[in-house]
Amino acid sequence: MFGRAKAGFPGGLALPGHKLYGEAGRTRAAPLPDELVFPLGQHVGQAATPVVQVGDRVRRGDLLAAAEGFVSAAIHASTSGEIRAIEERPIPHASGLSALCIVLAADGEDRGREAPLWTPQADWQDLPREELLACIRQAGIVGLGGAAFPAAVKLNPKDTAHVGTLILNGAECEPYISCDGAAMLEDAPAIVAGARLLAYLIRAREVQIAIEDHNPSALEAMRAAAKDSGDRAVKVVPVPSRYPQGGERQLIQTLTGREVPSEGLPIDIGIVVHNVATAAAIWRAVTAAEPLTERIVTVTGSGVRAPANLRVRIGTPIRTLIEACGGYSEAGVQRLLLGGPMMGVALADDALPIVKGSNCILVGGSEDLAPPVEPMPCIRCGDCVSVCPAGLLPQQLYWHARAKEFDKTQTLNLFDCIECGCCAQVCPSDIPLVQYYRYAKTEIRLAEQEKIKADQARARHEFRQQRLEREKREKEEARRRKREQLAAKQAAQKAKAEAEAAAASADNPAPAGAKEPAQAEQTPPAVAAAQARARRQQAAARDEDQS
Amino acid sequence: MAVQSSPWLRRPRGVPAVMGHVLLALLPGTAVAVWVWGPGLLLNLALVALGALATEALLLRWRGRPLQRHLFDGSALLTAILLGLSLPPWLPWWQPLLGGAFAIAIGKQLFGGLGYNPFNPAMLGYVMLLISVPVSMTQWPQAGMGWGALPLGYIAGDVPAGTLDGLTGATPLDAVRSGLTQQRTLGEMLPGTPLTPALWLAAAWALGGAWLLFQRVISWRIPVAMLAGMALPALIASAIDPDRFAGVGFHWLYGASIFGALFIATDPVSGSTTPRGRLIFGFGVGLLTWIIRSFGGYPDGVAFAVLLMNIAVPLIDAHTPTRVYGTGKAQTPRP
């Protein structure tokens, strides 16, 4: 069973690490492939817009696609070569769908740009924030912890007045993943320098670099780098090794004892969290004008011969990495995962490219991963409740999600679920709980979109109704006026006729009883004409209305 | 629904393993119980298990459920063993058989099988027998005599009326109840109550329960709350009227208190699942047990108390939500 040590947040699991830490985790460069694929939407937000054309020759660092909109990220060539195609290709995503990608045929010479895309800024402390943010944005840097959220957006909050703490997340809590550990071991000075730059950007007063306590080599390297920087605001903090310690919300709770408000962001409580590798990438973007074209990827699992941390050019096919790690082992592959075993997504094949957010390729053999099992009914044991770091009631969420009672799942705070998978991991009935939560979340989001659409349609319809009614009112108003005018005219004519008649009868008086029918039968010609005209007009108005 | 999403790791413990752990934890208590009550208990266990498993197999087949998977998931066997341990030994053979069949058919499969039963099936079977055949269900052999005096006629089905009378005596709970109605005080009765077998039994159940707690098969909340639910009223009542109301030790030690707290009330399916709900559920079981024992017409109250609290579970669960991360407390920015 799992260990029970508490770790600053409730619940969670003590999982066997399977990490490449210390010397075993040192990186080496992955070989350059013949073809690299750059999905245009490999970050959170809007997909980038290609600025190259098929047949263009590019060098490493050249812009391939520009950021489009506020939340987006630019994409750069990670080696030199020729643009082979801009077309739909399968992308490494849970959906397994295809999306527009730029395909680069590498020429093997790996030439870089002669001049940088922007001016390197060694003295960043003298620069205004806007210029630094522009560098980060131009470099196409996204969160390297896996979320791939554009870094420049996260570093540009509406209000920096109350930002107190910058947290650098080096707590790689998920088993098998060790790319951040490798980055901290080899790149500690850049990470610390990046941390200071980030703190300057968001006006944070303190920097906490969190590292899990079972990674002593990274702790040591980072402590030394922090000390060398001479900045006392930068602290390296060991945190207990317990999954999901590296979850942003859990890490904040461990370090500060405070909680991010439900459905809120860390910035709401004056905290900004970035991944350690992101900090180093930002440092290079600003001081060396290096766009993001490379990252560290852990290639591990019993399905691969020689697990290793590799420095990989963005766009490299996964197959190249597996070959660089000795190829598939005899153990056989049960599943190819992008990410760790707790939150990773299963990939259809190894031709998919590494993108900016790819931290780990887990080639899972049968010793690592569970074979597909048929779930048993829930026995309400409550183990899921005790391990949930978000304090949810997973069993009840499951129950309502399964029954499609989505309103009840929302009452039970479904959207505070971080999908860490602890509940499903301890479930004795093997119920894929997280899958049910994702399903419920998707259904609710779809329903909300539908509702927005329906609301818009209804608003449009109501507006049209109002317009029609207004027009009708206006027409009636006009008609009424016309009738009134007509009536007045008729009255005048009648009065005139009566006056004439009165004048006539005064000469030749008729019996009182015979006068009325005579009048009714013999309407004066002028009045009859006016009445006929009025009827025609009314009929015409009706026709108009009906049309 | 095939697993298409994370987590992908091997799961540590399946349902059969959970049931197996509980069965294993019942071993020490069962051994002591057999030593105390004699081999009649083993016969009960075998008959209840036969009735339960045969019914489970039959109904799974009728309902078109995978027989292999569910018949051997351990849940029906566990229900049977829990029921069997609650029955007095040397019951007419058809009674334990019927009890096992009833517990599975009415208590479990009728509601949809494993995971769907609102009531504790073992206790449902027990109460059905207690109400239907009250005479045989309240005749317990005197502790320690079980092995010495085998009712040989039992096998043939004709137990002479005199034999059982000579063989059985009231359990302490029952003796105290009838004593109280005869205007005797607890002060007169308690010193004569045999303590040793009850102590051994309680210790053996507690040993199994401790292992379950250590293995995290059960949570401490229900057992602790149940014992507290018995202790609190017992403490107050015995302080006010010690001649009429037994103390905490008596309530904890005799009857099905420890066994019930660790093995019956902790049934996950029919109990509360929220942490606070489990405290309320356990406390309610304890309190109702004390009330039934002190004022009711049955010797023990654990079975009724559990079933009554089972009814309240949906209500308890609905009103004991956990505090979700980022909710409740005010989250103000640091100055």
PDB file of C-alpha atoms in Angstrom, chain B residues 118-222:
ATOM      1  CA  PRO B 118     -28.866   0.043   0.823  1.00  0.00           C
ATOM      2  CA  PHE B 119     -28.961  -2.345   3.799  1.00  0.00           C
ATOM      3  CA  ASN B 120     -26.297  -4.472   5.372  1.00  0.00           C
ATOM      4  CA  PRO B 121     -27.219  -7.875   3.886  1.00  0.00           C
ATOM      5  CA  ALA B 122     -25.839  -9.916   6.776  1.00  0.00           C
ATOM      6  CA  MET B 123     -27.862  -7.930   9.291  1.00  0.00           C
ATOM      7  CA  LEU B 124     -30.947  -8.152   7.109  1.00  0.00           C
ATOM      8  CA  GLY B 125     -30.593 -11.947   7.150  1.00  0.00           C
ATOM      9  CA  TYR B 126     -30.020 -11.913  10.894  1.00  0.00           C
ATOM     10  CA  VAL B 127     -33.058  -9.770  11.650  1.00  0.00           C
ATOM     11  CA  MET B 128     -35.241 -11.856   9.340  1.00  0.00           C
ATOM     12  CA  LEU B 129     -34.281 -14.976  11.320  1.00  0.00           C
ATOM     13  CA  LEU B 130     -34.603 -13.193  14.665  1.00  0.00           C
ATOM     14  CA  ILE B 131     -38.144 -12.121  13.864  1.00  0.00           C
ATOM     15  CA  SER B 132     -39.158 -15.377  12.154  1.00  0.00           C
ATOM     16  CA  VAL B 133     -37.648 -17.938  14.521  1.00  0.00           C
ATOM     17  CA  PRO B 134     -37.080 -15.961  17.728  1.00  0.00           C
ATOM     18  CA  VAL B 135     -36.886 -18.984  20.027  1.00  0.00           C
ATOM     19  CA  SER B 136     -33.966 -20.725  18.378  1.00  0.00           C
ATOM     20  CA  MET B 137     -32.274 -17.419  17.625  1.00  0.00           C
ATOM     21  CA  THR B 138     -32.038 -16.502  21.289  1.00  0.00           C
ATOM     22  CA  GLN B 139     -30.830 -19.838  22.628  1.00  0.00           C
ATOM     23  CA  TRP B 140     -27.105 -19.784  23.090  1.00  0.00           C
ATOM     24  CA  PRO B 141     -25.149 -22.618  24.672  1.00  0.00           C
ATOM     25  CA  GLN B 142     -23.389 -21.715  27.842  1.00  0.00           C
ATOM     26  CA  ALA B 143     -19.951 -20.474  27.023  1.00  0.00           C
ATOM     27  CA  GLY B 144     -17.303 -23.154  27.150  1.00  0.00           C
ATOM     28  CA  MET B 145     -19.761 -26.047  27.097  1.00  0.00           C
ATOM     29  CA  GLY B 146     -19.996 -26.316  23.376  1.00  0.00           C
ATOM     30  CA  TRP B 147     -17.282 -28.913  22.922  1.00  0.00           C
ATOM     31  CA  GLY B 148     -18.239 -31.027  25.882  1.00  0.00           C
ATOM     32  CA  ALA B 149     -21.831 -31.672  25.111  1.00  0.00           C
ATOM     33  CA  LEU B 150     -22.562 -32.257  21.474  1.00  0.00           C
ATOM     34  CA  PRO B 151     -26.273 -32.563  20.861  1.00  0.00           C
ATOM     35  CA  LEU B 152     -26.014 -35.835  19.045  1.00  0.00           C
ATOM     36  CA  GLY B 153     -29.631 -35.880  18.037  1.00  0.00           C
ATOM     37  CA  TYR B 154     -29.077 -32.716  16.059  1.00  0.00           C
ATOM     38  CA  ILE B 155     -27.905 -34.480  12.984  1.00  0.00           C
ATOM     39  CA  ALA B 156     -31.025 -36.598  12.926  1.00  0.00           C
ATOM     40  CA  GLY B 157     -33.144 -33.551  13.447  1.00  0.00           C
ATOM     41  CA  ASP B 158     -34.798 -34.580  16.710  1.00  0.00           C
ATOM     42  CA  VAL B 159     -33.297 -32.732  19.586  1.00  0.00           C
ATOM     43  CA  PRO B 160     -35.040 -33.734  22.801  1.00  0.00           C
ATOM     44  CA  ALA B 161     -36.623 -30.702  24.354  1.00  0.00           C
ATOM     45  CA  GLY B 162     -34.801 -31.177  27.630  1.00  0.00           C
ATOM     46  CA  THR B 163     -31.365 -31.328  26.067  1.00  0.00           C
ATOM     47  CA  LEU B 164     -31.343 -27.801  24.802  1.00  0.00           C
ATOM     48  CA  ASP B 165     -32.598 -26.370  28.022  1.00  0.00           C
ATOM     49  CA  GLY B 166     -29.825 -28.045  29.891  1.00  0.00           C
ATOM     50  CA  LEU B 167     -27.326 -26.959  27.331  1.00  0.00           C
ATOM     51  CA  THR B 168     -28.206 -23.352  26.785  1.00  0.00           C
ATOM     52  CA  GLY B 169     -28.273 -20.320  28.930  1.00  0.00           C
ATOM     53  CA  ALA B 170     -28.987 -16.729  28.344  1.00  0.00           C
ATOM     54  CA  THR B 171     -26.242 -14.463  27.051  1.00  0.00           C
ATOM     55  CA  PRO B 172     -25.192 -11.781  29.523  1.00  0.00           C
ATOM     56  CA  LEU B 173     -27.191  -9.121  27.685  1.00  0.00           C
ATOM     57  CA  ASP B 174     -30.296 -11.290  27.756  1.00  0.00           C
ATOM     58  CA  ALA B 175     -29.782 -12.322  31.366  1.00  0.00           C
ATOM     59  CA  VAL B 176     -29.482  -8.725  32.424  1.00  0.00           C
ATOM     60  CA  ARG B 177     -32.592  -7.769  30.511  1.00  0.00           C
ATOM     61  CA  SER B 178     -34.765 -10.474  32.046  1.00  0.00           C
ATOM     62  CA  GLY B 179     -33.180  -9.865  35.437  1.00  0.00           C
ATOM     63  CA  LEU B 180     -34.111  -6.221  35.304  1.00  0.00           C
ATOM     64  CA  THR B 181     -37.719  -7.081  34.480  1.00  0.00           C
ATOM     65  CA  GLN B 182     -37.718  -9.294  37.608  1.00  0.00           C
ATOM     66  CA  GLN B 183     -36.759  -6.262  39.685  1.00  0.00           C
ATOM     67  CA  ARG B 184     -33.217  -7.439  40.274  1.00  0.00           C
ATOM     68  CA  THR B 185     -30.521  -4.811  40.228  1.00  0.00           C
ATOM     69  CA  LEU B 186     -27.362  -4.845  38.158  1.00  0.00           C
ATOM     70  CA  GLY B 187     -25.378  -4.863  41.400  1.00  0.00           C
ATOM     71  CA  GLU B 188     -26.766  -8.329  42.165  1.00  0.00           C
ATOM     72  CA  MET B 189     -26.403  -9.730  38.658  1.00  0.00           C
ATOM     73  CA  LEU B 190     -23.152  -8.500  37.226  1.00  0.00           C
ATOM     74  CA  PRO B 191     -20.706 -10.257  39.541  1.00  0.00           C
ATOM     75  CA  GLY B 192     -22.128 -13.594  38.389  1.00  0.00           C
ATOM     76  CA  THR B 193     -21.691 -12.802  34.695  1.00  0.00           C
ATOM     77  CA  PRO B 194     -18.902 -14.817  33.096  1.00  0.00           C
ATOM     78  CA  LEU B 195     -16.276 -12.375  31.922  1.00  0.00           C
ATOM     79  CA  THR B 196     -13.460 -14.420  30.456  1.00  0.00           C
ATOM     80  CA  PRO B 197     -15.002 -15.670  27.185  1.00  0.00           C
ATOM     81  CA  ALA B 198     -16.363 -12.202  26.419  1.00  0.00           C
ATOM     82  CA  LEU B 199     -12.958 -10.684  27.019  1.00  0.00           C
ATOM     83  CA  TRP B 200     -11.260 -13.220  24.764  1.00  0.00           C
ATOM     84  CA  LEU B 201     -13.800 -12.682  22.025  1.00  0.00           C
ATOM     85  CA  ALA B 202     -13.586  -8.915  22.191  1.00  0.00           C
ATOM     86  CA  ALA B 203      -9.785  -9.061  22.126  1.00  0.00           C
ATOM     87  CA  ALA B 204      -9.812 -11.374  19.099  1.00  0.00           C
ATOM     88  CA  TRP B 205     -12.204  -9.173  17.137  1.00  0.00           C
ATOM     89  CA  ALA B 206     -10.163  -6.127  18.105  1.00  0.00           C
ATOM     90  CA  LEU B 207      -7.008  -7.829  16.825  1.00  0.00           C
ATOM     91  CA  GLY B 208      -8.612  -8.432  13.427  1.00  0.00           C
ATOM     92  CA  GLY B 209     -10.004  -4.916  13.388  1.00  0.00           C
ATOM     93  CA  ALA B 210      -6.617  -3.418  14.194  1.00  0.00           C
ATOM     94  CA  TRP B 211      -5.173  -5.227  11.208  1.00  0.00           C
ATOM     95  CA  LEU B 212      -7.930  -3.879   8.963  1.00  0.00           C
ATOM     96  CA  LEU B 213      -7.247  -0.378  10.240  1.00  0.00           C
ATOM     97  CA  PHE B 214      -3.539  -0.852   9.603  1.00  0.00           C
ATOM     98  CA  GLN B 215      -4.268  -2.127   6.108  1.00  0.00           C
ATOM     99  CA  ARG B 216      -6.595   0.824   5.589  1.00  0.00           C
ATOM    100  CA  VAL B 217      -9.434  -1.460   4.617  1.00  0.00           C
ATOM    101  CA  ILE B 218     -11.617   0.312   7.157  1.00  0.00           C
ATOM    102  CA  SER B 219     -11.410   3.811   8.546  1.00  0.00           C
ATOM    103  CA  TRP B 220     -11.278   4.490  12.303  1.00  0.00           C
ATOM    104  CA  ARG B 221     -14.241   6.801  12.130  1.00  0.00           C
ATOM    105  CA  ILE B 222     -17.171   4.382  12.221  1.00  0.00           C
TER     106      ILE B 222
END
